[in-house]
PDB file of C-alpha atoms in Angstrom:
ATOM      1  CA  ALA A   1      -0.002   0.034   0.038  1.00  0.00           C
ATOM      2  CA  HIS A   2       2.848   2.391   0.860  1.00  0.00           C
ATOM      3  CA  GLU A   3       4.242   1.939  -2.697  1.00  0.00           C
ATOM      4  CA  TYR A   4       1.060   3.453  -4.182  1.00  0.00           C
ATOM      5  CA  LEU A   5      -0.049   5.811  -1.474  1.00  0.00           C
ATOM      6  CA  ASP A   6       3.173   7.393  -0.145  1.00  0.00           C
ATOM      7  CA  PRO A   7       3.479   9.632  -3.282  1.00  0.00           C
ATOM      8  CA  LEU A   8      -0.039  10.947  -2.493  1.00  0.00           C
ATOM      9  CA  VAL A   9       0.872  11.651   1.070  1.00  0.00           C
ATOM     10  CA  ALA A  10       3.998  13.408   0.011  1.00  0.00           C
ATOM     11  CA  ALA A  11       1.975  15.545  -2.446  1.00  0.00           C
ATOM     12  CA  GLY A  12      -0.233  16.686   0.418  1.00  0.00           C
ATOM     13  CA  VAL A  13      -3.510  15.089  -0.828  1.00  0.00           C
ATOM     14  CA  ASP A  14      -6.322  16.043   1.560  1.00  0.00           C
ATOM     15  CA  THR A  15      -9.124  14.031  -0.156  1.00  0.00           C
ATOM     16  CA  LEU A  16      -8.915  10.670  -1.872  1.00  0.00           C
ATOM     17  CA  ILE A  17     -11.801   9.321  -3.943  1.00  0.00           C
ATOM     18  CA  LEU A  18     -11.914   5.505  -3.907  1.00  0.00           C
ATOM     19  CA  GLY A  19     -12.907   5.202  -7.534  1.00  0.00           C
ATOM     20  CA  CYS A  20     -13.468   1.419  -7.806  1.00  0.00           C
ATOM     21  CA  THR A  21     -16.003  -0.695  -6.080  1.00  0.00           C
ATOM     22  CA  HIS A  22     -13.512  -2.944  -4.344  1.00  0.00           C
ATOM     23  CA  TYR A  23     -11.535  -0.091  -2.757  1.00  0.00           C
ATOM     24  CA  PRO A  24     -13.962   0.314   0.226  1.00  0.00           C
ATOM     25  CA  LEU A  25     -12.811  -3.127   1.242  1.00  0.00           C
ATOM     26  CA  LEU A  26      -9.369  -1.603   1.708  1.00  0.00           C
ATOM     27  CA  THR A  27     -10.575   1.522   3.522  1.00  0.00           C
ATOM     28  CA  GLY A  28      -8.906   0.607   6.786  1.00  0.00           C
ATOM     29  CA  MET A  29      -5.472   0.067   5.288  1.00  0.00           C
ATOM     30  CA  ILE A  30      -5.798   3.152   2.989  1.00  0.00           C
ATOM     31  CA  SER A  31      -6.868   5.277   5.930  1.00  0.00           C
ATOM     32  CA  TYR A  32      -3.965   4.079   8.029  1.00  0.00           C
ATOM     33  CA  VAL A  33      -1.406   4.820   5.309  1.00  0.00           C
ATOM     34  CA  MET A  34      -2.935   8.136   4.327  1.00  0.00           C
ATOM     35  CA  GLY A  35      -3.343   9.387   7.918  1.00  0.00           C
ATOM     36  CA  ASP A  36      -6.068  11.285   9.803  1.00  0.00           C
ATOM     37  CA  GLY A  37      -5.836  14.426   7.682  1.00  0.00           C
ATOM     38  CA  VAL A  38      -7.091  12.747   4.556  1.00  0.00           C
ATOM     39  CA  THR A  39     -10.811  12.349   3.721  1.00  0.00           C
ATOM     40  CA  LEU A  40     -11.765   9.124   1.937  1.00  0.00           C
ATOM     41  CA  VAL A  41     -14.765   9.246  -0.396  1.00  0.00           C
ATOM     42  CA  SER A  42     -16.312   5.948  -1.359  1.00  0.00           C
ATOM     43  CA  SER A  43     -17.533   5.902  -4.975  1.00  0.00           C
ATOM     44  CA  ALA A  44     -19.693   2.930  -4.123  1.00  0.00           C
ATOM     45  CA  GLU A  45     -21.480   4.847  -1.346  1.00  0.00           C
ATOM     46  CA  GLU A  46     -21.962   7.899  -3.517  1.00  0.00           C
ATOM     47  CA  CYS A  47     -23.359   5.780  -6.351  1.00  0.00           C
ATOM     48  CA  ALA A  48     -25.800   4.137  -3.952  1.00  0.00           C
ATOM     49  CA  LYS A  49     -26.921   7.612  -2.781  1.00  0.00           C
ATOM     50  CA  ASP A  50     -27.534   8.621  -6.410  1.00  0.00           C
ATOM     51  CA  VAL A  51     -29.541   5.465  -7.139  1.00  0.00           C
ATOM     52  CA  TYR A  52     -31.631   6.064  -4.081  1.00  0.00           C
ATOM     53  CA  ARG A  53     -32.245   9.722  -5.120  1.00  0.00           C
ATOM     54  CA  VAL A  54     -33.306   8.726  -8.666  1.00  0.00           C
ATOM     55  CA  LEU A  55     -35.645   6.029  -7.254  1.00  0.00           C
ATOM     56  CA  LEU A  56     -37.246   8.629  -4.982  1.00  0.00           C
ATOM     57  CA  GLU A  57     -37.603  11.139  -7.823  1.00  0.00           C
ATOM     58  CA  HIS A  58     -39.474   8.629  -9.945  1.00  0.00           C
ATOM     59  CA  GLY A  59     -41.539   7.056  -7.085  1.00  0.00           C
ATOM     60  CA  LEU A  60     -39.814   3.667  -7.530  1.00  0.00           C
ATOM     61  CA  GLU A  61     -38.528   3.200  -3.912  1.00  0.00           C
ATOM     62  CA  ARG A  62     -39.853   0.300  -1.951  1.00  0.00           C
ATOM     63  CA  THR A  63     -41.905   1.063   1.045  1.00  0.00           C
ATOM     64  CA  ASP A  64     -42.383  -2.590   1.945  1.00  0.00           C
ATOM     65  CA  LEU A  65     -39.162  -3.907   3.493  1.00  0.00           C
ATOM     66  CA  ARG A  66     -40.111  -7.570   3.340  1.00  0.00           C
ATOM     67  CA  VAL A  67     -38.031  -9.808   1.094  1.00  0.00           C
ATOM     68  CA  GLN A  68     -40.106 -11.325  -1.703  1.00  0.00           C
TER      69      GLN A  68
END
């Protein structure tokens, strides 16, 4: 992880967008290497928020939480 992230730390990056769906699985390690001063943004989480927003806009959200 250091091989890939240390150049970003050295560049003073303050926000890192995890641009692939599997990166959130590595959030702990990435956060550890990047340090507390770096905000991690999960593209998977942001995508889910967008899907939810679109479903609401079109009245397609489920109100019944039972699995069918």
